[in-house]
Amino acid sequence: MKNNPIGVFDSGIGGLTVLKEIMDVLPNEDIVYFGDTARVPYGPRSKETVTKYTFQCINFLLTKNIKAIVIACNTATARSLDKAKEKYDIPIIGVVEAGAKTAASITKNKKIGVIGTEGTINSRAYEVEIEKIDPKISIIGKSCPLFVPIVEEGWADTDIAYMAATRYLQDLKNENIDALVLGCTHYPLLTNTVAKVMGNSVTLVNPARETAKDLKNVLMKEGLLREENKTPKYEYYVSDGPDKFKQIGENFLKKTIDNINLVEIHRY
Amino acid sequence: MKNNPIGVFDSGIGGLTVLKEIMDVLPNEDIVYFGDTARVPYGPRSKETVTKYTFQCINFLLTKNIKAIVIACNTATARSLDKAKEKYDIPIIGVVEAGAKTAASITKNKKIGVIGTEGTINSRAYEVEIEKIDPKISIIGKSCPLFVPIVEEGWADTDIAYMAATRYLQDLKNENIDALVLGCTHYPLLTNTVAKVMGNSVTLVNPARETAKDLKNVLMKEGLLREENKTPKYEYYVSDGPDKFKQIGENFLKKTIDNINLVEIHRY
């Protein structure tokens, strides 16, 4: 079991920023990634539909003999993590909790900003988690609809990104937050741009990084860390558009993506 | 029958640019607009699903005693107009054909550009229509994923829009096109920005405008033009988020939107 792969899934390619951190924090582990590119985005879909899709993703990954699951998607985590934990018997880690915990531990003035897609911001997923930890913290959410297409175009470090960030983040600057959660899996690619706009007084929290650390802790606690010291194997599965996945994804992962296979996910 | 309303639908709010042109070309007519905001966007969905949704939109509009239908959505037109015309007995006008016809009649050097969402560009919907008219015309398509969120943010006339347009349209400028189809219902709001980038030698074609003129012709031919000269009645229906529809939609329509009602569209 220890030598089995970890399963990671997202509604598309955004989860590759989480995968990247897992590769970094757990360089020994084999990983199977599934991107549900045929049904992206999950954000506008109902809770029932997202839960059905989440279960299908997990069912597929289970056929690869995985030892743990990371839901590398904010929407799927917010809407379906609890249900998935009830239904399945292996460790399942979502992408919201770790980021919320870190943000709550960092803030000194108890003012945290959260940026994400409209779906994530409206779901108040980070707010709910942070309130559990410290109800005195106030959270200011802001959706940034241009950020995902900017990242997917490869424009994260352009003037366009900087100008969009300046517009989106002005309210958060005015509110004097001291921690900012990058609450969308695409956003870590905008770290430089967002940091430039927000300035030194605001600490950026990357939930992808925190989730990878959380995963390591869970694997250690469960005695599931891989012990063999060998080159890890990475496999990629998508439900549509492997070429686009490769083209955009390599910019997310900062490495070559080979071994991409198509899956008919609705069969699972 | 002549005094019955016209039905117009889209996957969301984009179709309001078509509605605006219809109001302008046919100022006498009552209109019922339906925006399927719960299931937007149609672009990534299969042909079968889009056809099912299209039929549901039409079934709903038929309960309002409409005399003609305008499919104010590029995806629904490309994937389902033929099937809808087979199934229903009233005049149905799509948004692609009229734009294609106008572009083909305008071009002198037989080089037309088409911009739209990734779904529309990949569907080659305009290409297919233009080839039917003149197979010697070459068509250069370009998807512009940032344009829809830019318009929805109300940023159509900002530097961000201009910089994005400059990047997206460079290839089309290099190809020396002399006509450019705004192949997405959101894009007419970017007319000034796109015109500034493309320059005087390129004529912009707004399919929304052409569709409204087409509709007028069809109604005249069928003897369905309204004869009463009275203030027209406009009704709006959406499947989700009436507040957002009002807020963004008024910028599309350049007038106040009242009378917005929620519809459970999956029941139709």
XYZ file of C-alpha atoms in Angstrom, chain A residues 94-256:
163
model
C -9.398 18.992 0.186
C -7.788 22.210 -0.900
C -9.665 24.671 1.330
C -8.955 23.643 4.928
C -5.153 23.865 4.845
C -5.202 27.317 3.251
C -7.774 28.554 5.756
C -5.709 27.251 8.692
C -2.533 28.918 7.453
C -4.235 32.245 6.792
C -5.795 32.221 10.268
C -2.400 31.551 11.849
C -0.657 34.315 9.882
C -3.004 37.272 10.307
C -2.159 39.711 13.071
C -4.817 42.356 12.540
C -7.455 39.671 11.962
C -8.318 40.864 8.489
C -7.930 38.292 5.746
C -8.669 38.700 2.059
C -9.761 35.798 -0.144
C -9.695 35.953 -3.929
C -11.161 33.276 -6.189
C -13.705 32.557 -8.879
C -17.203 33.876 -8.436
C -18.346 30.369 -7.478
C -15.780 30.009 -4.709
C -16.346 33.491 -3.316
C -20.130 33.101 -3.333
C -19.817 29.691 -1.652
C -18.009 31.382 1.277
C -15.976 28.171 1.627
C -12.860 29.838 3.097
C -14.969 32.085 5.304
C -16.715 29.091 6.865
C -13.402 27.316 7.563
C -11.699 30.415 8.959
C -14.672 31.214 11.205
C -14.400 27.735 12.709
C -10.837 28.550 13.761
C -11.357 32.126 14.955
C -14.748 33.805 14.656
C -13.148 37.202 15.355
C -11.331 37.218 12.037
C -13.076 39.248 9.376
C -12.829 38.015 5.814
C -13.147 40.116 2.691
C -13.824 38.088 -0.429
C -13.342 39.300 -3.983
C -13.959 37.390 -7.187
C -11.552 38.069 -10.047
C -13.161 36.645 -13.201
C -10.342 37.726 -15.540
C -7.607 35.908 -13.652
C -8.359 32.385 -14.950
C -8.369 33.325 -18.646
C -5.299 35.556 -18.116
C -3.393 32.608 -16.657
C -4.634 30.208 -19.346
C -3.461 32.607 -22.061
C 0.001 32.617 -20.461
C -0.349 36.336 -19.694
C 0.239 36.118 -15.936
C 3.301 38.351 -15.995
C 2.052 40.963 -18.460
C 0.774 44.502 -18.067
C -2.751 43.186 -18.623
C -2.465 41.001 -15.520
C -1.027 43.871 -13.506
C -3.793 46.259 -14.549
C -6.534 43.727 -13.831
C -4.997 42.956 -10.434
C -4.780 46.652 -9.607
C -8.504 47.025 -10.263
C -9.563 43.845 -8.472
C -7.401 44.290 -5.380
C -8.038 47.953 -4.600
C -10.890 47.180 -2.174
C -8.747 44.658 -0.311
C -5.936 47.208 -0.006
C -8.392 49.764 1.331
C -9.563 47.244 3.925
C -5.999 46.930 5.199
C -5.854 43.101 5.175
C -2.550 41.503 6.179
C -3.057 38.037 4.635
C -4.463 37.128 1.243
C -5.590 33.618 0.255
C -5.110 32.714 -3.413
C -8.397 30.799 -3.375
C -8.338 29.465 -6.925
C -5.920 26.843 -8.178
C -4.966 29.040 -11.131
C -3.880 31.959 -8.996
C -0.457 30.789 -7.755
C 0.768 31.616 -11.275
C -0.179 35.225 -10.534
C 1.839 35.340 -7.304
C 4.373 37.893 -8.586
C 1.728 40.173 -10.003
C -0.523 40.015 -6.941
C 2.447 40.538 -4.604
C 3.514 43.610 -6.584
C 0.030 45.122 -6.269
C -0.513 44.230 -2.594
C 2.930 45.237 -1.322
C 5.088 43.869 1.494
C 2.581 44.261 4.307
C 0.368 41.466 2.977
C 1.361 37.792 3.165
C 0.073 35.660 0.299
C -1.237 32.220 1.225
C -1.058 29.506 -1.424
C -3.494 26.746 -0.423
C -1.789 24.410 -2.923
C 1.407 24.528 -0.866
C -0.453 24.078 2.421
C -2.456 21.178 1.020
C 0.726 19.373 -0.031
C 2.123 19.765 3.493
C -1.178 18.530 4.939
C -1.048 15.507 2.660
C 2.458 14.675 3.879
C 1.296 14.831 7.496
C -1.673 12.578 6.796
C 0.471 10.012 4.963
C 2.990 9.989 7.804
C 0.291 9.558 10.422
C -1.312 6.727 8.480
C 2.032 5.029 7.804
C 1.520 5.493 4.071
C 4.677 7.381 3.033
C 6.532 5.678 0.234
C 9.799 4.153 1.432
C 11.417 3.091 -1.837
C 13.809 5.730 -3.102
C 13.247 5.683 -6.845
C 12.243 8.040 -9.652
C 8.522 8.660 -9.244
C 6.011 7.880 -11.991
C 3.458 10.495 -13.047
C 0.366 9.598 -15.070
C -2.158 12.091 -16.449
C -5.765 11.487 -17.429
C -8.245 13.972 -18.871
C -11.841 13.712 -20.064
C -11.288 15.991 -23.090
C -8.636 17.915 -25.029
C -5.300 16.279 -24.116
C -3.410 18.630 -26.477
C -4.723 21.765 -24.816
C -4.084 20.174 -21.426
C -0.459 19.564 -22.370
C 0.023 23.010 -23.855
C -1.436 25.020 -20.973
C -0.538 22.514 -18.270
C 3.213 22.587 -18.821
C 3.152 26.277 -17.909
C 1.371 25.374 -14.649
C 3.667 22.501 -13.784
C 6.918 23.996 -15.088
C 7.807 20.604 -16.535
C 7.021 18.398 -19.519
